[in-house]
Amino acid sequence: MTNYIMKLNPLMLGLSACLMLTAANAAEDTHQHEHVLPISDTHLHYSHDSVEMTPPERVIEIMREANLKLALVSSSDDNGTQLLSDLAPDLIVPGLRPYRKRGETGTWFKDETILDYVEALLEENSYATIGEFHLYGENAELPIPKRIVELAVEHNLILHAHSDAEAVERLLAQDPTVKVLWAHSGFDSPEEIAAMLGKHDRLWADLAFRSEVGSGGKLSEDWIKLFTDFPDRMMLGTDSYTPERMFYIPEHAESARQWLTSLPQEVAENVAWKNGHNLLMPVWNKNRIDGAHMAKSKHDSMSHGDHKHDTMSVDKVCNSAAGENDIVLRQQDSTIRLHPQGDIKVSEPLNVLLTLCGNNTENVELALDALMPAHGHGMNYEPVITEISRDNSAVQYQVEGLVLHMPGNWQWQVEVKTETGDETLQHDFNVE
Ligand SMILES: [Zn+2]
């Protein structure tokens, strides 16, 4: 770890960061994708046979080659999803597929043991969706699908349904808040999809395995009408339902980029990545932070008993020597301490306890960010900062969900906001 502290006027900092960025990009920035339209691929599977064929590291590489902004992955069994999610939490949005192995698409909705499987996974991990599951017509009213809808509501999950319009409507009717991502847009026509989207504001639709859309690199009028009439609701997917289709992700992204040029730029960006991002990320960010809390309190109650451990006394934080991994930044009459709650590892969500110790902290506020100065970018996730205590001599915050998604030189930036002006303190560090 390199260690230095600098004080900069935030305006100056912005300026110099911009200059640095231009120079760095021209010369040696490793991001080849600067001008390639990102894609949110909202329909991927990495099931057991696919895990056997392609290692998870390779899958992530394929996804990065395709310049995916995010990948919604659900797998039979769930192991493949977890492998990818562990490797690239900045990229993977996990979905819970209610299948233990290939071949349960036609039986799961009558199989009691599916619920045990699903509930055990919900205990263990966090997800954004439940699906992709296959369900048609009246089967949506069977007890197992009904319980799945309840679980979705309880756990803040979006249903990812490979269904006909009838089953989608039956699912939506079971709860006034439940949201559905309609897999393959039901293989329906643009007119039929439009009718459904017009009727249900809790419905979104993916275009997985719809190669007729934009075939030949251009969209037909009926599809253009659908996308422009519902600019916020349609998204893309490759559907890697067989192992070899994993390799088709970049090609799929590239062909979508072709036909998206038939649309006004704003709509094209929506369909390419923003709609998937806007639907999934708020849900996923909330669930993974809630999940981290649950895991932490479980862990603490098992191993410590005293689970106030990390947040216990601000006095102690301010008056004791800094721990091995702690960072102490000094201002004129105060110090700011960063206490990472765990090891700093690439792509692993990290929480930091941020404490300001001083004489007059009453109207001071802090914010924490991390960026890579050489690349001119920061984290892909926005961390959540919560004030946990405040008195005259100290203010303490918990910052959750920091994800340093690449190895290399990073920089903590602590913004100190006071009545007389703002100041930014920096600390350089390295992530291996
Ligand atoms: Zn499907």
CSV table of C-alpha atoms and ligand atoms in Angstrom, one decimal:
chain,number,residue,atom,x,y,z
A,1,MET,CA,0.0,0.0,0.0
A,2,THR,CA,1.2,3.5,-0.9
A,3,ASN,CA,0.3,6.2,1.6
A,4,TYR,CA,-0.1,9.8,1.0
A,5,ILE,CA,-2.5,12.5,1.9
A,6,MET,CA,-3.2,15.5,-0.1
A,7,LYS,CA,-5.5,18.4,0.2
A,8,LEU,CA,-7.1,19.8,-2.9
A,9,ASN,CA,-9.8,22.2,-3.8
A,10,PRO,CA,-12.5,19.9,-5.3
A,11,LEU,CA,-12.8,22.1,-8.3
A,12,MET,CA,-9.1,21.8,-9.0
A,13,LEU,CA,-9.4,18.1,-8.5
A,14,GLY,CA,-12.2,17.7,-11.1
A,15,LEU,CA,-10.1,19.7,-13.5
A,16,SER,CA,-6.9,17.8,-13.1
A,17,ALA,CA,-8.8,14.5,-13.2
A,18,CYS,CA,-10.3,15.5,-16.6
A,19,LEU,CA,-6.9,16.4,-18.0
A,20,MET,CA,-5.4,13.2,-16.8
A,21,LEU,CA,-8.2,11.2,-18.2
A,22,THR,CA,-7.8,12.6,-21.7
A,23,ALA,CA,-4.1,12.0,-21.8
A,24,ALA,CA,-4.5,8.5,-20.3
A,25,ASN,CA,-7.2,7.5,-22.7
A,26,ALA,CA,-5.3,8.6,-25.7
A,27,ALA,CA,-2.2,6.8,-24.6
A,28,GLU,CA,-2.8,3.6,-22.8
A,29,ASP,CA,-6.3,3.1,-21.4
A,30,THR,CA,-7.1,-0.5,-21.4
A,31,HIS,CA,-10.8,0.0,-21.9
A,32,GLN,CA,-11.3,-0.7,-25.5
A,33,HIS,CA,-15.1,-0.3,-25.1
A,34,GLU,CA,-15.3,3.5,-24.6
A,35,HIS,CA,-17.5,4.0,-27.6
A,36,VAL,CA,-19.2,0.6,-27.9
A,37,LEU,CA,-22.9,0.7,-26.8
A,38,PRO,CA,-23.2,-1.3,-23.5
A,39,ILE,CA,-25.7,-4.0,-23.4
A,40,SER,CA,-27.8,-5.3,-20.5
A,41,ASP,CA,-28.2,-9.0,-21.2
A,42,THR,CA,-31.3,-9.9,-19.1
A,43,HIS,CA,-31.7,-13.5,-20.1
A,44,LEU,CA,-28.7,-15.8,-19.4
A,45,HIS,CA,-28.3,-19.3,-17.9
A,46,TYR,CA,-25.2,-21.0,-16.7
A,47,SER,CA,-26.5,-24.5,-15.8
A,48,HIS,CA,-24.6,-27.6,-14.6
A,49,ASP,CA,-23.7,-28.8,-18.1
A,50,SER,CA,-22.6,-25.3,-19.0
A,51,VAL,CA,-20.4,-25.1,-15.9
A,52,GLU,CA,-18.7,-28.4,-17.0
A,53,MET,CA,-18.1,-27.1,-20.5
A,54,THR,CA,-16.9,-23.5,-19.8
A,55,PRO,CA,-15.1,-22.3,-16.7
A,56,PRO,CA,-16.7,-19.3,-14.9
A,57,GLU,CA,-13.6,-17.1,-15.6
A,58,ARG,CA,-14.0,-17.7,-19.3
A,59,VAL,CA,-17.7,-16.8,-19.1
A,60,ILE,CA,-17.0,-13.5,-17.4
A,61,GLU,CA,-14.3,-12.8,-20.1
A,62,ILE,CA,-16.9,-13.4,-22.8
A,63,MET,CA,-19.3,-11.1,-21.1
A,64,ARG,CA,-16.7,-8.4,-20.8
A,65,GLU,CA,-15.7,-8.8,-24.5
A,66,ALA,CA,-19.4,-8.2,-25.3
A,67,ASN,CA,-19.3,-5.0,-23.2
A,68,LEU,CA,-22.2,-6.1,-21.1
A,69,LYS,CA,-23.3,-3.6,-18.5
A,70,LEU,CA,-25.0,-6.3,-16.6
A,71,ALA,CA,-26.0,-9.9,-17.0
A,72,LEU,CA,-29.1,-11.4,-15.4
A,73,VAL,CA,-28.1,-15.0,-14.8
A,74,SER,CA,-30.3,-17.9,-13.6
A,75,SER,CA,-29.2,-21.5,-13.6
A,76,SER,CA,-30.2,-25.1,-13.0
A,77,ASP,CA,-28.8,-25.7,-10.4
A,78,ASP,CA,-28.0,-22.4,-8.8
A,79,ASN,CA,-24.2,-23.1,-8.4
A,80,GLY,CA,-23.3,-21.6,-11.8
A,81,THR,CA,-25.0,-18.3,-10.9
A,82,GLN,CA,-23.1,-18.1,-7.6
A,83,LEU,CA,-19.8,-18.9,-9.3
A,84,LEU,CA,-20.2,-16.0,-11.7
A,85,SER,CA,-21.6,-13.7,-9.1
A,86,ASP,CA,-18.6,-14.3,-6.8
A,87,LEU,CA,-16.2,-13.6,-9.7
A,88,ALA,CA,-17.9,-10.4,-11.0
A,89,PRO,CA,-20.4,-8.9,-8.6
A,90,ASP,CA,-20.2,-5.7,-10.5
A,91,LEU,CA,-21.6,-7.4,-13.6
A,92,ILE,CA,-23.8,-10.3,-12.5
A,93,VAL,CA,-27.3,-9.9,-11.3
A,94,PRO,CA,-28.4,-13.2,-9.9
A,95,GLY,CA,-31.8,-14.7,-10.6
A,96,LEU,CA,-33.1,-17.7,-8.7
A,97,ARG,CA,-34.1,-20.4,-11.1
A,98,PRO,CA,-36.5,-22.9,-9.4
A,99,TYR,CA,-34.8,-25.9,-11.2
A,100,ARG,CA,-32.2,-28.2,-9.7
A,101,LYS,CA,-31.3,-29.6,-13.1
A,102,ARG,CA,-32.1,-29.5,-16.7
A,103,GLY,CA,-35.5,-31.0,-17.6
A,104,GLU,CA,-37.7,-29.6,-14.8
A,105,THR,CA,-39.4,-27.0,-16.9
A,106,GLY,CA,-42.6,-29.1,-17.3
A,107,THR,CA,-42.8,-30.5,-13.8
A,108,TRP,CA,-41.7,-27.9,-11.2
A,109,PHE,CA,-45.1,-26.3,-10.8
A,110,LYS,CA,-46.5,-29.6,-9.3
A,111,ASP,CA,-43.4,-30.5,-7.4
A,112,GLU,CA,-43.5,-29.7,-3.7
A,113,THR,CA,-39.8,-30.3,-3.2
A,114,ILE,CA,-39.1,-27.2,-5.4
A,115,LEU,CA,-40.3,-25.0,-2.6
A,116,ASP,CA,-37.8,-26.4,-0.2
A,117,TYR,CA,-35.1,-25.9,-2.8
A,118,VAL,CA,-36.1,-22.3,-3.4
A,119,GLU,CA,-36.6,-21.4,0.2
A,120,ALA,CA,-33.2,-22.8,1.1
A,121,LEU,CA,-31.5,-20.7,-1.6
A,122,LEU,CA,-33.3,-17.6,-0.4
A,123,GLU,CA,-31.9,-18.2,3.1
A,124,GLU,CA,-28.4,-18.6,1.7
A,125,ASN,CA,-28.1,-15.9,-1.1
A,126,SER,CA,-29.5,-12.7,-2.4
A,127,TYR,CA,-31.2,-12.4,-5.8
A,128,ALA,CA,-33.0,-9.8,-8.0
A,129,THR,CA,-35.5,-12.2,-9.7
A,130,ILE,CA,-37.1,-15.5,-9.3
A,131,GLY,CA,-37.1,-17.3,-12.6
A,132,GLU,CA,-36.8,-17.9,-15.4
A,133,PHE,CA,-39.5,-20.4,-14.9
A,134,HIS,CA,-41.9,-21.9,-17.5
A,135,LEU,CA,-45.6,-21.6,-16.7
A,136,TYR,CA,-48.7,-21.5,-18.9
A,137,GLY,CA,-52.4,-20.6,-18.6
A,138,GLU,CA,-54.3,-21.9,-15.6
A,139,ASN,CA,-51.2,-23.5,-14.1
A,140,ALA,CA,-50.4,-20.1,-12.7
A,141,GLU,CA,-53.1,-20.7,-10.1
A,142,LEU,CA,-51.6,-23.9,-8.8
A,143,PRO,CA,-50.4,-23.8,-5.1
A,144,ILE,CA,-46.7,-23.9,-6.0
A,145,PRO,CA,-46.6,-21.0,-8.4
A,146,LYS,CA,-48.9,-19.1,-6.0
A,147,ARG,CA,-46.3,-19.6,-3.2
A,148,ILE,CA,-43.6,-18.5,-5.6
A,149,VAL,CA,-45.4,-15.2,-6.1
A,150,GLU,CA,-45.7,-14.8,-2.3
A,151,LEU,CA,-42.0,-15.5,-1.9
A,152,ALA,CA,-41.2,-13.0,-4.6
A,153,VAL,CA,-43.2,-10.3,-2.8
A,154,GLU,CA,-41.6,-11.2,0.6
A,155,HIS,CA,-38.1,-11.1,-0.8
A,156,ASN,CA,-38.5,-8.1,-3.2
A,157,LEU,CA,-38.0,-10.2,-6.3
A,158,ILE,CA,-39.1,-9.7,-9.8
A,159,LEU,CA,-40.8,-12.7,-11.5
A,160,HIS,CA,-39.0,-13.8,-14.7
A,161,ALA,CA,-41.7,-15.8,-16.5
A,162,HIS,CA,-41.5,-17.8,-19.7
A,163,SER,CA,-45.2,-17.7,-20.1
A,164,ASP,CA,-48.1,-17.0,-22.3
A,165,ALA,CA,-50.1,-13.7,-21.9
A,166,GLU,CA,-52.7,-15.6,-19.8
A,167,ALA,CA,-50.3,-16.8,-17.2
A,168,VAL,CA,-48.6,-13.4,-17.0
A,169,GLU,CA,-51.9,-11.8,-16.2
A,170,ARG,CA,-52.8,-14.4,-13.7
A,171,LEU,CA,-49.4,-13.9,-11.9
A,172,LEU,CA,-49.8,-10.1,-11.9
A,173,ALA,CA,-53.3,-10.5,-10.4
A,174,GLN,CA,-52.1,-12.5,-7.4
A,175,ASP,CA,-50.4,-9.5,-5.8
A,176,PRO,CA,-50.9,-5.7,-6.4
A,177,THR,CA,-47.1,-5.0,-6.2
A,178,VAL,CA,-45.5,-8.0,-7.9
A,179,LYS,CA,-43.5,-7.2,-11.1
A,180,VAL,CA,-43.0,-9.5,-14.1
A,181,LEU,CA,-40.2,-9.6,-16.6
A,182,TRP,CA,-41.8,-11.4,-19.5
A,183,ALA,CA,-39.3,-13.8,-20.9
A,184,HIS,CA,-39.1,-13.8,-24.8
A,185,SER,CA,-42.0,-11.3,-24.7
A,186,GLY,CA,-44.0,-14.5,-24.8
A,187,PHE,CA,-42.9,-15.1,-28.4
A,188,ASP,CA,-45.8,-12.7,-29.2
A,189,SER,CA,-46.1,-10.2,-32.0
A,190,PRO,CA,-45.2,-6.5,-31.4
A,191,GLU,CA,-48.9,-5.7,-31.4
A,192,GLU,CA,-49.7,-8.3,-28.8
A,193,ILE,CA,-46.7,-7.2,-26.6
A,194,ALA,CA,-47.9,-3.6,-26.9
A,195,ALA,CA,-51.4,-4.6,-25.8
A,196,MET,CA,-50.0,-6.3,-22.7
A,197,LEU,CA,-47.6,-3.4,-21.8
A,198,GLY,CA,-50.4,-0.9,-22.2
A,199,LYS,CA,-52.6,-2.9,-19.9
A,200,HIS,CA,-50.1,-3.7,-17.1
A,201,ASP,CA,-47.7,-1.1,-15.7
A,202,ARG,CA,-45.9,-3.8,-13.6
A,203,LEU,CA,-44.8,-5.6,-16.8
A,204,TRP,CA,-41.5,-5.5,-18.7
A,205,ALA,CA,-40.4,-7.8,-21.5
A,206,ASP,CA,-37.2,-9.3,-22.8
A,207,LEU,CA,-36.4,-10.2,-26.4
A,208,ALA,CA,-34.3,-13.3,-25.7
A,209,PHE,CA,-34.2,-15.8,-28.6
A,210,ARG,CA,-36.1,-13.5,-30.9
A,211,SER,CA,-33.7,-13.4,-33.7
A,212,GLU,CA,-36.4,-12.3,-36.1
A,213,VAL,CA,-36.3,-8.9,-34.4
A,214,GLY,CA,-34.0,-6.7,-36.5
A,215,SER,CA,-32.9,-9.6,-38.8
A,216,GLY,CA,-30.8,-8.2,-41.6
A,217,GLY,CA,-29.6,-5.4,-39.3
A,218,LYS,CA,-32.8,-3.3,-39.5
A,219,LEU,CA,-36.0,-3.1,-37.6
A,220,SER,CA,-39.4,-3.4,-39.2
A,221,GLU,CA,-42.0,-0.7,-38.7
A,222,ASP,CA,-44.1,-2.7,-36.2
A,223,TRP,CA,-41.1,-3.2,-33.9
A,224,ILE,CA,-40.0,0.4,-34.2
A,225,LYS,CA,-43.6,1.4,-33.1
A,226,LEU,CA,-43.4,-0.9,-30.1
A,227,PHE,CA,-40.1,0.4,-28.9
A,228,THR,CA,-41.1,4.1,-29.4
A,229,ASP,CA,-44.5,3.6,-27.8
A,230,PHE,CA,-43.0,1.8,-24.8
A,231,PRO,CA,-39.5,3.2,-24.6
A,232,ASP,CA,-39.0,2.2,-20.9
A,233,ARG,CA,-40.1,-1.4,-21.0
A,234,MET,CA,-38.3,-3.6,-23.5
A,235,MET,CA,-34.9,-5.2,-23.0
A,236,LEU,CA,-32.4,-7.6,-24.6
A,237,GLY,CA,-31.3,-11.2,-23.8
A,238,THR,CA,-29.3,-13.9,-25.4
A,239,ASP,CA,-30.8,-17.0,-23.7
A,240,SER,CA,-27.9,-19.4,-23.2
A,241,TYR,CA,-30.2,-22.3,-22.6
A,242,THR,CA,-27.6,-24.7,-24.0
A,243,PRO,CA,-23.9,-24.6,-23.0
A,244,GLU,CA,-22.5,-23.6,-26.5
A,245,ARG,CA,-24.8,-20.5,-26.6
A,246,MET,CA,-22.6,-18.9,-24.0
A,247,PHE,CA,-20.2,-18.1,-26.8
A,248,TYR,CA,-23.0,-16.3,-28.7
A,249,ILE,CA,-23.2,-13.5,-26.2
A,250,PRO,CA,-20.8,-11.1,-28.0
A,251,GLU,CA,-22.4,-11.8,-31.4
A,252,HIS,CA,-25.8,-11.3,-30.0
A,253,ALA,CA,-24.8,-7.9,-28.5
A,254,GLU,CA,-23.2,-6.9,-31.8
A,255,SER,CA,-26.2,-7.7,-33.9
A,256,ALA,CA,-28.4,-5.8,-31.5
A,257,ARG,CA,-26.2,-2.8,-31.8
A,258,GLN,CA,-26.8,-3.0,-35.6
A,259,TRP,CA,-30.6,-3.0,-35.5
A,260,LEU,CA,-30.7,-0.6,-32.6
A,261,THR,CA,-29.5,2.1,-35.1
A,262,SER,CA,-33.0,2.0,-36.6
A,263,LEU,CA,-34.2,3.7,-33.4
A,264,PRO,CA,-33.7,7.3,-32.1
A,265,GLN,CA,-30.5,7.2,-30.0
A,266,GLU,CA,-32.3,7.7,-26.7
A,267,VAL,CA,-34.7,4.8,-27.3
A,268,ALA,CA,-31.8,2.7,-28.6
A,269,GLU,CA,-29.8,3.2,-25.3
A,270,ASN,CA,-32.9,2.4,-23.3
A,271,VAL,CA,-33.4,-0.9,-25.1
A,272,ALA,CA,-29.7,-1.7,-25.1
A,273,TRP,CA,-29.1,-1.3,-21.4
A,274,LYS,CA,-30.9,1.4,-19.5
A,275,ASN,CA,-34.3,-0.4,-19.2
A,276,GLY,CA,-32.7,-3.6,-17.8
A,277,HIS,CA,-30.5,-1.5,-15.6
A,278,ASN,CA,-33.3,0.6,-14.3
A,279,LEU,CA,-35.6,-2.4,-13.6
A,280,LEU,CA,-33.0,-4.6,-12.0
A,281,MET,CA,-30.4,-2.6,-10.2
A,282,PRO,CA,-32.5,-0.8,-7.6
A,283,VAL,CA,-34.0,-4.2,-6.6
A,284,TRP,CA,-30.6,-6.0,-6.7
A,285,ASN,CA,-28.8,-3.2,-4.8
A,286,LYS,CA,-31.4,-3.3,-2.1
A,287,ASN,CA,-31.5,-7.1,-1.8
A,288,ARG,CA,-27.7,-7.6,-1.7
A,289,ILE,CA,-27.3,-4.9,1.0
A,290,ASP,CA,-30.1,-6.4,3.0
A,291,GLY,CA,-28.6,-9.9,2.5
A,292,ALA,CA,-25.2,-8.6,3.7
A,293,HIS,CA,-26.8,-7.3,6.8
A,294,MET,CA,-28.5,-10.6,7.5
A,295,ALA,CA,-25.4,-12.6,6.9
A,296,LYS,CA,-23.4,-10.2,9.2
A,297,SER,CA,-25.9,-10.4,12.0
A,298,LYS,CA,-26.1,-14.2,11.7
A,299,HIS,CA,-22.3,-14.3,11.7
A,300,ASP,CA,-22.0,-12.0,14.7
A,301,SER,CA,-24.6,-13.7,16.8
A,302,MET,CA,-22.8,-17.0,16.2
A,303,SER,CA,-19.2,-16.0,16.6
A,304,HIS,CA,-19.1,-12.9,18.9
A,305,GLY,CA,-22.3,-12.6,20.9
A,306,ASP,CA,-21.3,-8.9,21.0
A,307,HIS,CA,-22.5,-7.8,17.6
A,308,LYS,CA,-22.0,-4.1,18.3
A,309,HIS,CA,-18.4,-5.0,17.9
A,310,ASP,CA,-17.6,-2.8,14.9
A,311,THR,CA,-19.8,0.2,15.7
A,312,MET,CA,-19.4,0.1,19.4
A,313,SER,CA,-18.0,3.2,20.8
A,314,VAL,CA,-17.0,6.2,18.8
A,315,ASP,CA,-14.8,7.3,21.8
A,316,LYS,CA,-12.8,4.2,21.5
A,317,VAL,CA,-12.4,4.7,17.7
A,318,CYS,CA,-11.2,8.3,18.2
A,319,ASN,CA,-9.0,7.7,21.2
A,320,SER,CA,-7.2,4.5,20.4
A,321,ALA,CA,-4.4,3.8,18.0
A,322,ALA,CA,-5.4,3.0,14.5
A,323,GLY,CA,-5.7,-0.6,13.6
A,324,GLU,CA,-3.5,-2.3,11.0
A,325,ASN,CA,-5.9,-1.7,8.1
A,326,ASP,CA,-7.2,1.6,9.3
A,327,ILE,CA,-6.5,4.8,7.5
A,328,VAL,CA,-6.2,8.1,9.3
A,329,LEU,CA,-6.6,11.4,7.4
A,330,ARG,CA,-5.9,14.7,9.2
A,331,GLN,CA,-7.5,18.0,8.9
A,332,GLN,CA,-6.5,21.1,10.9
A,333,ASP,CA,-8.3,20.2,14.1
A,334,SER,CA,-9.8,16.9,13.4
A,335,THR,CA,-9.0,13.4,12.1
A,336,ILE,CA,-11.0,11.1,9.8
A,337,ARG,CA,-10.7,7.4,10.2
A,338,LEU,CA,-11.6,4.8,7.7
A,339,HIS,CA,-12.0,1.4,9.1
A,340,PRO,CA,-12.6,-1.3,6.4
A,341,GLN,CA,-14.8,-4.0,7.9
A,342,GLY,CA,-13.1,-6.9,6.2
A,343,ASP,CA,-10.3,-7.4,3.7
A,344,ILE,CA,-10.2,-5.3,0.6
A,345,LYS,CA,-10.6,-7.7,-2.3
A,346,VAL,CA,-11.3,-7.2,-6.0
A,347,SER,CA,-15.1,-7.3,-6.7
A,348,GLU,CA,-16.1,-8.2,-3.2
A,349,PRO,CA,-18.6,-5.8,-1.6
A,350,LEU,CA,-16.9,-4.0,1.3
A,351,ASN,CA,-18.3,-1.9,4.1
A,352,VAL,CA,-16.3,0.9,5.7
A,353,LEU,CA,-16.8,2.6,9.0
A,354,LEU,CA,-16.1,6.3,8.6
A,355,THR,CA,-15.5,8.4,11.7
A,356,LEU,CA,-14.8,12.1,12.1
A,357,CYS,CA,-13.1,12.9,15.4
A,358,GLY,CA,-12.7,16.5,16.4
A,359,ASN,CA,-13.8,19.4,18.6
A,360,ASN,CA,-16.6,20.8,16.6
A,361,THR,CA,-18.3,18.3,14.4
A,362,GLU,CA,-21.8,19.6,14.7
A,363,ASN,CA,-22.5,20.8,11.2
A,364,VAL,CA,-20.0,18.6,9.3
A,365,GLU,CA,-21.0,15.9,6.9
A,366,LEU,CA,-18.8,13.3,5.2
A,367,ALA,CA,-19.1,11.3,2.0
A,368,LEU,CA,-16.9,8.5,0.8
A,369,ASP,CA,-16.1,7.5,-2.8
A,370,ALA,CA,-13.4,5.4,-4.5
A,371,LEU,CA,-12.0,5.9,-7.9
A,372,MET,CA,-9.2,4.8,-10.2
A,373,PRO,CA,-7.4,8.0,-11.1
A,374,ALA,CA,-5.6,6.5,-14.1
A,375,HIS,CA,-8.8,5.3,-15.7
A,376,GLY,CA,-10.9,8.3,-14.8
A,377,HIS,CA,-13.7,6.2,-13.5
A,378,GLY,CA,-15.1,5.2,-10.1
A,379,MET,CA,-17.0,2.3,-8.9
A,380,ASN,CA,-19.9,0.8,-10.8
A,381,TYR,CA,-22.1,0.7,-7.7
A,382,GLU,CA,-23.2,3.6,-5.6
A,383,PRO,CA,-22.4,2.8,-2.0
A,384,VAL,CA,-25.0,3.5,0.7
A,385,ILE,CA,-23.9,5.8,3.5
A,386,THR,CA,-25.8,5.9,6.8
A,387,GLU,CA,-25.0,8.2,9.8
A,388,ILE,CA,-24.9,5.9,12.8
A,389,SER,CA,-23.9,8.3,15.6
A,390,ARG,CA,-23.2,12.0,16.2
A,391,ASP,CA,-22.3,14.2,19.1
A,392,ASN,CA,-20.1,17.3,19.6
A,393,SER,CA,-16.8,15.5,19.2
A,394,ALA,CA,-17.5,12.8,16.7
A,395,VAL,CA,-19.6,11.7,13.8
A,396,GLN,CA,-19.7,8.2,12.5
A,397,TYR,CA,-21.1,6.7,9.3
A,398,GLN,CA,-21.4,3.2,7.9
A,399,VAL,CA,-20.6,3.0,4.2
A,400,GLU,CA,-22.0,-0.1,2.6
A,401,GLY,CA,-21.6,-1.8,-0.8
A,402,LEU,CA,-18.3,-0.4,-1.9
A,403,VAL,CA,-17.2,-2.7,-4.8
A,404,LEU,CA,-13.7,-2.2,-6.2
A,405,HIS,CA,-14.2,-4.1,-9.4
A,406,MET,CA,-10.7,-4.1,-10.9
A,407,PRO,CA,-7.2,-4.6,-9.5
A,408,GLY,CA,-4.9,-1.6,-9.7
A,409,ASN,CA,-4.4,1.8,-8.1
A,410,TRP,CA,-7.5,3.1,-6.3
A,411,GLN,CA,-8.0,6.2,-4.3
A,412,TRP,CA,-10.4,6.9,-1.4
A,413,GLN,CA,-11.9,10.3,-1.6
A,414,VAL,CA,-13.5,11.6,1.6
A,415,GLU,CA,-15.5,14.7,1.0
A,416,VAL,CA,-15.9,16.9,4.1
A,417,LYS,CA,-18.8,19.3,3.9
A,418,THR,CA,-18.9,22.2,6.3
A,419,GLU,CA,-20.7,25.5,6.5
A,420,THR,CA,-17.6,27.4,5.4
A,421,GLY,CA,-16.9,25.1,2.4
A,422,ASP,CA,-16.1,21.7,1.2
A,423,GLU,CA,-12.8,19.9,1.2
A,424,THR,CA,-11.7,16.6,-0.3
A,425,LEU,CA,-9.1,14.3,1.4
A,426,GLN,CA,-7.5,11.6,-0.6
A,427,HIS,CA,-5.7,8.4,0.1
A,428,ASP,CA,-4.1,6.2,-2.5
A,429,PHE,CA,-4.2,2.4,-2.2
A,430,ASN,CA,-3.6,-0.6,-4.3
A,431,VAL,CA,-6.0,-3.5,-4.9
A,432,GLU,CA,-4.4,-6.8,-6.0
B,1,ZN,ZN,-37.1,-19.2,-21.9
